[in-house]
PDB file of C-alpha atoms in Angstrom:
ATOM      1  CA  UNK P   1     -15.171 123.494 -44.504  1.00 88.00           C
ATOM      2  CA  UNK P   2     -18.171 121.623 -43.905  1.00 94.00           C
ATOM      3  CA  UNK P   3     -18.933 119.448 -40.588  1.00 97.00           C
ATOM      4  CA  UNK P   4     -17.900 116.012 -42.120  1.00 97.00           C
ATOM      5  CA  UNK P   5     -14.939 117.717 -43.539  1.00 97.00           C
ATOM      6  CA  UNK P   6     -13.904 118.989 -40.655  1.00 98.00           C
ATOM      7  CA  UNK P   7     -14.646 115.289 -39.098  1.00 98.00           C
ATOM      8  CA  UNK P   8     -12.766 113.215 -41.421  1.00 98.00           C
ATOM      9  CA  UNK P   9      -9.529 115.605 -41.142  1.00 98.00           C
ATOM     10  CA  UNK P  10      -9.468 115.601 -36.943  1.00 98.00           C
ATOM     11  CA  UNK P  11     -10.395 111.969 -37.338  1.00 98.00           C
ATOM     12  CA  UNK P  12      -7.255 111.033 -40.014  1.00 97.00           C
ATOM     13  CA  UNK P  13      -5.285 113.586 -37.611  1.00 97.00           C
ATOM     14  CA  UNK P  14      -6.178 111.220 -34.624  1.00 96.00           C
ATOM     15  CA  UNK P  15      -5.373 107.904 -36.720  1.00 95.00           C
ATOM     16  CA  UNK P  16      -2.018 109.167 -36.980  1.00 94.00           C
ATOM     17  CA  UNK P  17      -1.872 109.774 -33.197  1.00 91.00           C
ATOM     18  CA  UNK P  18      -1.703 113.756 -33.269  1.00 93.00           C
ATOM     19  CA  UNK P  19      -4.439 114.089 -30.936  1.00 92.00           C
ATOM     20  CA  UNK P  20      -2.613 117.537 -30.093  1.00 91.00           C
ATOM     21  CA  UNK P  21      -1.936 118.649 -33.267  1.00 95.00           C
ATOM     22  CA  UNK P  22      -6.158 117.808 -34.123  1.00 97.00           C
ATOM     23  CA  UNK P  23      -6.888 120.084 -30.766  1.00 96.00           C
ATOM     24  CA  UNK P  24      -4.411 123.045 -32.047  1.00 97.00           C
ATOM     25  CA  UNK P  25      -5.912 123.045 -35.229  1.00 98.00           C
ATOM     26  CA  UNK P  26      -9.797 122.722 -34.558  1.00 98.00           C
ATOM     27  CA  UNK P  27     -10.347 124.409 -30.939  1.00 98.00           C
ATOM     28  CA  UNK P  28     -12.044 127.727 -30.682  1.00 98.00           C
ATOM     29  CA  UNK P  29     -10.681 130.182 -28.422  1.00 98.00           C
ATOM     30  CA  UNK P  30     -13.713 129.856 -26.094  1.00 98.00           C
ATOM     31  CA  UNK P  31     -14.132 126.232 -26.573  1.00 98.00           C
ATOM     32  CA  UNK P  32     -15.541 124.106 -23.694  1.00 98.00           C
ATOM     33  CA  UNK P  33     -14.228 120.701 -23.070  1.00 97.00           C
ATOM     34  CA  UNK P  34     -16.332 118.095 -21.014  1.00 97.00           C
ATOM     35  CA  UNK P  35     -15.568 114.881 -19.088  1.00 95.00           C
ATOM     36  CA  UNK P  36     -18.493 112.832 -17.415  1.00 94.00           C
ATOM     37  CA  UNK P  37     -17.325 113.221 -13.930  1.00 87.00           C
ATOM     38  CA  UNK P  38     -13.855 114.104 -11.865  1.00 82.00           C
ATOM     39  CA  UNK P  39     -12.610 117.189  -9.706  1.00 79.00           C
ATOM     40  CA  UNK P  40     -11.684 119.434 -13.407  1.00 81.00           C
ATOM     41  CA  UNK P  41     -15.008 118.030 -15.530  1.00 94.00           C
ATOM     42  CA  UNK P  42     -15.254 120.979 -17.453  1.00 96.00           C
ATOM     43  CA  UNK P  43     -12.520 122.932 -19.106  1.00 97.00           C
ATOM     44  CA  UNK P  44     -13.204 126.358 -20.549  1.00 97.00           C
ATOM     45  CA  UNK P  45     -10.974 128.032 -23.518  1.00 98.00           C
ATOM     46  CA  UNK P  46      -8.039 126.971 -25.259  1.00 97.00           C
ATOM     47  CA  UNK P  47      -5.680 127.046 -22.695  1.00 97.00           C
ATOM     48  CA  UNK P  48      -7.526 124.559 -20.070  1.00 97.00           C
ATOM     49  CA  UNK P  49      -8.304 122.200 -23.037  1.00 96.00           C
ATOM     50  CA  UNK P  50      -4.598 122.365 -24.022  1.00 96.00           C
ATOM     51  CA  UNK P  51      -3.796 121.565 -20.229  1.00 95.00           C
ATOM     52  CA  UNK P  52      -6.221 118.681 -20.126  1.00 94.00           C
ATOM     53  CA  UNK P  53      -4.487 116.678 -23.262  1.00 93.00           C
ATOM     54  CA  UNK P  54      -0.949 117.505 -21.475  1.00 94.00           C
ATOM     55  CA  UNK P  55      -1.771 116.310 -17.483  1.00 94.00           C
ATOM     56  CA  UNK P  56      -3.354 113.416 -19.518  1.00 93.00           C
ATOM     57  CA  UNK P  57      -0.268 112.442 -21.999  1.00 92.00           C
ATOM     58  CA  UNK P  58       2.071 112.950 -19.264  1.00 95.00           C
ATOM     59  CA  UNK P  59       0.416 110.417 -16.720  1.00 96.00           C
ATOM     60  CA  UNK P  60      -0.793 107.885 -19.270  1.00 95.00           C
ATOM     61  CA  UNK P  61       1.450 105.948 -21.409  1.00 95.00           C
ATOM     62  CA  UNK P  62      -0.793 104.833 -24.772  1.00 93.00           C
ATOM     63  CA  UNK P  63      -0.267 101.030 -25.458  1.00 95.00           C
ATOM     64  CA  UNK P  64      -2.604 101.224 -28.144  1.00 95.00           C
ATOM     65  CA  UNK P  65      -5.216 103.190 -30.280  1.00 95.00           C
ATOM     66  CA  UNK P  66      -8.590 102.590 -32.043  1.00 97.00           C
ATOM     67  CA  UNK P  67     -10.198 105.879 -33.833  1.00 97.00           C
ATOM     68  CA  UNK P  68     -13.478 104.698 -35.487  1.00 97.00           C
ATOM     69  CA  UNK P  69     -15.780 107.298 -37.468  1.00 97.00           C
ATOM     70  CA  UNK P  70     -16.372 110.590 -37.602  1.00 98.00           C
ATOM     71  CA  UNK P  71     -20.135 110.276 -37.657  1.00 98.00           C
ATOM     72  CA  UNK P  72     -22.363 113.063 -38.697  1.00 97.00           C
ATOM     73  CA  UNK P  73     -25.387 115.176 -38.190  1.00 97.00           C
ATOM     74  CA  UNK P  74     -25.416 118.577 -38.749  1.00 96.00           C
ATOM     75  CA  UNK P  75     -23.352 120.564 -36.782  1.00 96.00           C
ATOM     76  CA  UNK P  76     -22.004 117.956 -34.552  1.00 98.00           C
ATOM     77  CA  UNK P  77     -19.906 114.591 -34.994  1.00 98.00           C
ATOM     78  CA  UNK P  78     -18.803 111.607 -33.029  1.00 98.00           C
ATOM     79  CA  UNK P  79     -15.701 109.931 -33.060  1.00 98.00           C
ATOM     80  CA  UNK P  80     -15.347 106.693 -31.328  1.00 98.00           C
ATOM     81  CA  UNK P  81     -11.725 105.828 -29.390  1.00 97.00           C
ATOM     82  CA  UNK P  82     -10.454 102.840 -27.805  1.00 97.00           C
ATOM     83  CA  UNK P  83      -7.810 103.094 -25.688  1.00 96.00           C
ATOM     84  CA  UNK P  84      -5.115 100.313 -23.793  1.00 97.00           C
ATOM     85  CA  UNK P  85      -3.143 102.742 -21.301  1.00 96.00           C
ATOM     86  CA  UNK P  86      -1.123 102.478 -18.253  1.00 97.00           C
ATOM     87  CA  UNK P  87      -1.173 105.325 -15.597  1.00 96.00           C
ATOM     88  CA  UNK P  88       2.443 105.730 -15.130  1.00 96.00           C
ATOM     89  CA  UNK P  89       1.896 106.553 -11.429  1.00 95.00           C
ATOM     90  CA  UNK P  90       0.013 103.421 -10.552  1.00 97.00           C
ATOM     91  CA  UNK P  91       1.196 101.004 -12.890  1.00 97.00           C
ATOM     92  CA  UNK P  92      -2.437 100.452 -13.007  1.00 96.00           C
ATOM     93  CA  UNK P  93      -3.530  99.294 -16.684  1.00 97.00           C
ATOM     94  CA  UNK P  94      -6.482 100.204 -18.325  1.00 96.00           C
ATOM     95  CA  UNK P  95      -9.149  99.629 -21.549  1.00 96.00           C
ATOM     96  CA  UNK P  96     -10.904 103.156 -22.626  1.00 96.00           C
ATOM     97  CA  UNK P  97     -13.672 103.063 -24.927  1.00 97.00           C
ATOM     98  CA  UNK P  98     -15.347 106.108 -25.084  1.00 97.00           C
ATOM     99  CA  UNK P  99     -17.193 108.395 -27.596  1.00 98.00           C
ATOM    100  CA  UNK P 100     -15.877 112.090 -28.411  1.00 98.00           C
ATOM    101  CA  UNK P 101     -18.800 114.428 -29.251  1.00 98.00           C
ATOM    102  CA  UNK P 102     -18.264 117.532 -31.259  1.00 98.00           C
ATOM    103  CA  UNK P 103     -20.021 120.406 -31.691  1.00 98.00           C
ATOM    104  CA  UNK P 104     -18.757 122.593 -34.661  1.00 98.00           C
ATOM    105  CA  UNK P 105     -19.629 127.017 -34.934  1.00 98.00           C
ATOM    106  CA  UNK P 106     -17.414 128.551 -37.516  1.00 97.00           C
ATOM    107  CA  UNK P 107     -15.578 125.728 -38.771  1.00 97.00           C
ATOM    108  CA  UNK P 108     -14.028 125.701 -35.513  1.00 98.00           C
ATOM    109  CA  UNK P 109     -14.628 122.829 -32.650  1.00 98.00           C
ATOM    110  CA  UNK P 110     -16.840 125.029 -29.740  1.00 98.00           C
ATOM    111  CA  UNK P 111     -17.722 122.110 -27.581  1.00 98.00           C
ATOM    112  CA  UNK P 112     -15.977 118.253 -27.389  1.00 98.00           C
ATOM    113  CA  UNK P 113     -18.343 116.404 -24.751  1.00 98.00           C
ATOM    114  CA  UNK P 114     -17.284 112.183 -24.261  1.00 97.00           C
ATOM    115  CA  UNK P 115     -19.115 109.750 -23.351  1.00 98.00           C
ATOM    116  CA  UNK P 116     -17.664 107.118 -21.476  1.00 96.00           C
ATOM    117  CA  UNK P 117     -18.432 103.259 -21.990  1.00 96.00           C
ATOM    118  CA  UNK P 118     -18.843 100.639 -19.096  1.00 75.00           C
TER     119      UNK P 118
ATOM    120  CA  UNK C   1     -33.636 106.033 -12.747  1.00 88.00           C
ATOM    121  CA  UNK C   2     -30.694 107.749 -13.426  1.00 94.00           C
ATOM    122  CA  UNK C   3     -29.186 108.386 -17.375  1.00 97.00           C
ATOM    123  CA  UNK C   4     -26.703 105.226 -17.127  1.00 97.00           C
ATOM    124  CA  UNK C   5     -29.646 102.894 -15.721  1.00 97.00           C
ATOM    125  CA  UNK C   6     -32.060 104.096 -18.463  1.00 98.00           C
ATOM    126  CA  UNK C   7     -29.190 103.683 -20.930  1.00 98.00           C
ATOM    127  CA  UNK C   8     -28.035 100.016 -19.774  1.00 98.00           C
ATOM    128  CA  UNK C   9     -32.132  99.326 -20.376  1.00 98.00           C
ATOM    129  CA  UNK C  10     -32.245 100.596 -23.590  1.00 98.00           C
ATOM    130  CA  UNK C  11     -29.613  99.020 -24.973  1.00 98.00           C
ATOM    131  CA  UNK C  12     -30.203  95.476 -23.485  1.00 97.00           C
ATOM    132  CA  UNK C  13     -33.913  95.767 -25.513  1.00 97.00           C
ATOM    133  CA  UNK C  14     -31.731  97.050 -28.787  1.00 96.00           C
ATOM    134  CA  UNK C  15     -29.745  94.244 -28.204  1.00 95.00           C
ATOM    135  CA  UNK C  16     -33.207  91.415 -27.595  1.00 94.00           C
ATOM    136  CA  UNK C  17     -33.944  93.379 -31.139  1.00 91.00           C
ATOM    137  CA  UNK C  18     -37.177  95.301 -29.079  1.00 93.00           C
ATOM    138  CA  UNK C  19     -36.014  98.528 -31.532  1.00 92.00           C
ATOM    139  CA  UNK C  20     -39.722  99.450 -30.425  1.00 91.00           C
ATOM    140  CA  UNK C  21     -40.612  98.464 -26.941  1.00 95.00           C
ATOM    141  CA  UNK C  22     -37.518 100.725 -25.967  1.00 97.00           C
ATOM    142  CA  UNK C  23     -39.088 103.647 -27.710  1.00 96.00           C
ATOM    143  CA  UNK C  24     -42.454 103.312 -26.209  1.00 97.00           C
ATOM    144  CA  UNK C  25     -41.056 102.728 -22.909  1.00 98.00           C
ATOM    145  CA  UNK C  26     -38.527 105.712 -22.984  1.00 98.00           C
ATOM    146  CA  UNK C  27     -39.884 108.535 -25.075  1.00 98.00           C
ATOM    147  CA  UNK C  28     -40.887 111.297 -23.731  1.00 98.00           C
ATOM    148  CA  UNK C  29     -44.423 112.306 -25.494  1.00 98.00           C
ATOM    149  CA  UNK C  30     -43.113 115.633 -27.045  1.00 98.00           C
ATOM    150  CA  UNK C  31     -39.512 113.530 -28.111  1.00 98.00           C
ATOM    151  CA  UNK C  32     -37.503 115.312 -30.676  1.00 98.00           C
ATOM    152  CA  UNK C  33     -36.154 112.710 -33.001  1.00 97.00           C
ATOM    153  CA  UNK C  34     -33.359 113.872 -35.598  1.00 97.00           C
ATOM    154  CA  UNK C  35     -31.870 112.070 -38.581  1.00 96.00           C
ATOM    155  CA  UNK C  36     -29.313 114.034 -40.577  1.00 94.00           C
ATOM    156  CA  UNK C  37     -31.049 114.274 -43.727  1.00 87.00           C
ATOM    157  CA  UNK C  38     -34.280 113.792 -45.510  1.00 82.00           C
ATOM    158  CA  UNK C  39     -37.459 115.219 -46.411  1.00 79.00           C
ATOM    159  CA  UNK C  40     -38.813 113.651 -42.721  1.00 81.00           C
ATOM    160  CA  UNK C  41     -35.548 114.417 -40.786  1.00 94.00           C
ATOM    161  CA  UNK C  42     -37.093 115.861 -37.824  1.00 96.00           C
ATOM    162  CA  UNK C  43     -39.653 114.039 -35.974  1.00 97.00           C
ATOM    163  CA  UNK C  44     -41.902 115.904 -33.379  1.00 97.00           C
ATOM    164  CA  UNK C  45     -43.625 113.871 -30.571  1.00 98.00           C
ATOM    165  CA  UNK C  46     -43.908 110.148 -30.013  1.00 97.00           C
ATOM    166  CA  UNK C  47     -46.538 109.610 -32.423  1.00 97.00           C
ATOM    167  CA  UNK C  48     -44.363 110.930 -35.004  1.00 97.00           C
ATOM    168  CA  UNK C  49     -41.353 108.942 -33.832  1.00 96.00           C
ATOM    169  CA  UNK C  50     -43.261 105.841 -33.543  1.00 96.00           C
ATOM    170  CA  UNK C  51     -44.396 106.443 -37.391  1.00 96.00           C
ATOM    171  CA  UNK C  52     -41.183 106.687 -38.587  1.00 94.00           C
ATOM    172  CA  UNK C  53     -40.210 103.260 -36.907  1.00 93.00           C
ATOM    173  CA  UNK C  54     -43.217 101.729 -38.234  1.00 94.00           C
ATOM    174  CA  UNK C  55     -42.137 103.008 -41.646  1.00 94.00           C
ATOM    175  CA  UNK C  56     -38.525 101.584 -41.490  1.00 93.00           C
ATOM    176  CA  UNK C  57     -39.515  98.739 -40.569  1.00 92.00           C
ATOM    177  CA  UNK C  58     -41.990  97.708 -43.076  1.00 95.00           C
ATOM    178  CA  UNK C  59     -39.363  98.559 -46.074  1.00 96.00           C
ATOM    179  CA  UNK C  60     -36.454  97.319 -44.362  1.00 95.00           C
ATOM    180  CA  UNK C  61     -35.689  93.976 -44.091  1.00 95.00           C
ATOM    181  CA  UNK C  62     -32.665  93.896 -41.025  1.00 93.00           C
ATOM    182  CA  UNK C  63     -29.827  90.750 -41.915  1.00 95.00           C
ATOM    183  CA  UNK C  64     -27.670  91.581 -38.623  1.00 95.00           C
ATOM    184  CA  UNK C  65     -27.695  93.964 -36.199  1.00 95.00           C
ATOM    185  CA  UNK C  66     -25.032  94.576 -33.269  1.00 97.00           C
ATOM    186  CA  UNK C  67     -25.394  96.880 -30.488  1.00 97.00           C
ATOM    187  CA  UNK C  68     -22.457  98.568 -28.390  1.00 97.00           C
ATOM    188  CA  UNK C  69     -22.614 100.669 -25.947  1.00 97.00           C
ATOM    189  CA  UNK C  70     -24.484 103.006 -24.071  1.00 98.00           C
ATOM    190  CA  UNK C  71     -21.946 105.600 -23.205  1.00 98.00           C
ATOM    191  CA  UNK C  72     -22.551 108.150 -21.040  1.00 97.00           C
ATOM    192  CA  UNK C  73     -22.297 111.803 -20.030  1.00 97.00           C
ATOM    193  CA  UNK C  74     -24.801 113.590 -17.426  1.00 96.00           C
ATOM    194  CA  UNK C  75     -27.900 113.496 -19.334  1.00 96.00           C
ATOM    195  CA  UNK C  76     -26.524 112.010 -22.874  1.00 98.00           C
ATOM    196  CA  UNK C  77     -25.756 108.858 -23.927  1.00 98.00           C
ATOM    197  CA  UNK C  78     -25.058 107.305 -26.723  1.00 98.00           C
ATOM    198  CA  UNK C  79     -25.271 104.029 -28.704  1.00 98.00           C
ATOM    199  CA  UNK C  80     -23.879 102.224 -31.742  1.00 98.00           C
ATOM    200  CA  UNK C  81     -25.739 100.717 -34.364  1.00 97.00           C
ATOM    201  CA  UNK C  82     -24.207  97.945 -37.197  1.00 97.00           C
ATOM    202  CA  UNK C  83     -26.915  97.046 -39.021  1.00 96.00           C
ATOM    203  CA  UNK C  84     -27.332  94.807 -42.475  1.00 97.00           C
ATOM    204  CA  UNK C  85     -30.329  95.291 -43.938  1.00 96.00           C
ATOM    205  CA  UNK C  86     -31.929  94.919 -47.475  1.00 97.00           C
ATOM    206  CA  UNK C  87     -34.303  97.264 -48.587  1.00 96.00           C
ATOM    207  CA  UNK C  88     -37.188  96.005 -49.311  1.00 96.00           C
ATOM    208  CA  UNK C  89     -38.737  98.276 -52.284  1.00 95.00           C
ATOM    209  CA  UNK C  90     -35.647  97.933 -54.756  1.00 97.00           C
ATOM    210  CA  UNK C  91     -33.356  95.035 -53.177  1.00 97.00           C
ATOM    211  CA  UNK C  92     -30.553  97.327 -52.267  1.00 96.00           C
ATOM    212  CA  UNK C  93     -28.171  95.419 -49.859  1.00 97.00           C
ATOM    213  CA  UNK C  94     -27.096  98.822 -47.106  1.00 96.00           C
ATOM    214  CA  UNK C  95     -24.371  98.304 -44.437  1.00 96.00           C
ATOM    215  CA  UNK C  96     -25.564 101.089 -41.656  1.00 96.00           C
ATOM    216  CA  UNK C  97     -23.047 101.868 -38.676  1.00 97.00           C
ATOM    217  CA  UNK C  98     -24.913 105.048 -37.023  1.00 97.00           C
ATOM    218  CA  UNK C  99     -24.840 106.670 -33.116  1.00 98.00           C
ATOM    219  CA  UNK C 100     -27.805 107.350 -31.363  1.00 98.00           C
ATOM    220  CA  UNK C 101     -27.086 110.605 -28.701  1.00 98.00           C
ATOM    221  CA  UNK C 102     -29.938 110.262 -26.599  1.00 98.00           C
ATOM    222  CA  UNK C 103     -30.999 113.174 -24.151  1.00 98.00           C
ATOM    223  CA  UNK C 104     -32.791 112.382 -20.827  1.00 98.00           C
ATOM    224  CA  UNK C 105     -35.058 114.459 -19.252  1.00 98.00           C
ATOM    225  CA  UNK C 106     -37.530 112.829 -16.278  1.00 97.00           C
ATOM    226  CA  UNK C 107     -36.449 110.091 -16.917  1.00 97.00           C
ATOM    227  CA  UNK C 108     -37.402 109.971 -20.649  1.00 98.00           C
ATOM    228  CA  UNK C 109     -36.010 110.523 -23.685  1.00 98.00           C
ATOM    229  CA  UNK C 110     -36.150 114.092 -24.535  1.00 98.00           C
ATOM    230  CA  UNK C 111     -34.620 113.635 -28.331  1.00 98.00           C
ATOM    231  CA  UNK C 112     -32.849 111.406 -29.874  1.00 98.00           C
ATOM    232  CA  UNK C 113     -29.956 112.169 -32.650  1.00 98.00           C
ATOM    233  CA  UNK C 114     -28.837 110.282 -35.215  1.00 97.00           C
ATOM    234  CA  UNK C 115     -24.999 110.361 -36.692  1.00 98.00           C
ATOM    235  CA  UNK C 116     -24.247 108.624 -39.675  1.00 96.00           C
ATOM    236  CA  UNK C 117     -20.785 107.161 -40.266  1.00 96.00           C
ATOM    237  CA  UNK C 118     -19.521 107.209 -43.839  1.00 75.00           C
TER     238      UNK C 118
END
């Protein structure tokens, strides 16, 4: 599979909500996982990544879900997601818009970097 | 400045249409600047960056043009472009929607990298 293939499939995976399932399917062992800030910014392999997506779906309850892209060049894509959520701790309700930016080696994701919006 | 300050800047020129005035102000003289594809896809220094501008410019005729963004990650951020524009040589109405990743070095812009939504 090429980059955009690879793109369009985790972004149609993510559409459908199966942000795990698009994880499972596309993370290298090794692969490195990067938030802009916060006490756990960077999570290395599998396993951490995997960790991330489950402290994160069980605190945050997903209202609703914008995917937009992938966009392309070369070996790396973007996908852009907009996010209502609640923090189930705090109540406290939120608007995400952030870009997801992928880096693809061996048909396999080996770094997801996002960019947060203001 | 730090990458969200320089970011915020860019954009708000993008956004006054001052497509140029934010790359002289924010290139770094040795920029990289990357476009997926074409016989010119990598541009090499501002002088070659600036060239390319020039030449998009003076075929492209720009309708509409809507800027979101910056979003931002340690020294990246990126930007999204919507862009209508008509090109001028054969009349060809394009719809563009592209993200610029922008790297920051000294408080310049190091490269620049195109992705091209379908």
């Amino acid at each position: 599979m090429n980059t955009q293939e690879i793109a369009n499939d985790l972004v149609n995976l993510c559409k459908e909500g199966k942000f795990d399932e698009s994880g499972e399917k596309y993370w290298a062992d090794d692969v490195v996982s990067v938030e802009p800030a916060g006490d756990n910014a960077v999570s290395r392999g599998k396993d951490a990544a995997r960790a991330k997506g489950e402290w994160w779906a069980n605190n945050h309850e997903v209202r609703s879900v914008k995917v937009e892209g992938p966009y392309v060049n070369g070996d790396q894509f973007a996908v852009r997601f907009i996010m209502d959520v609640t923090d189930k701790n705090s109540g406290q309700q939120m608007h995400m818009d952030e870009i997801g930016l992928y880096t693809v080696r061996n048909d396999k994701i080996a770094e997801e970097r996002f960019l947060y919006g203001g």
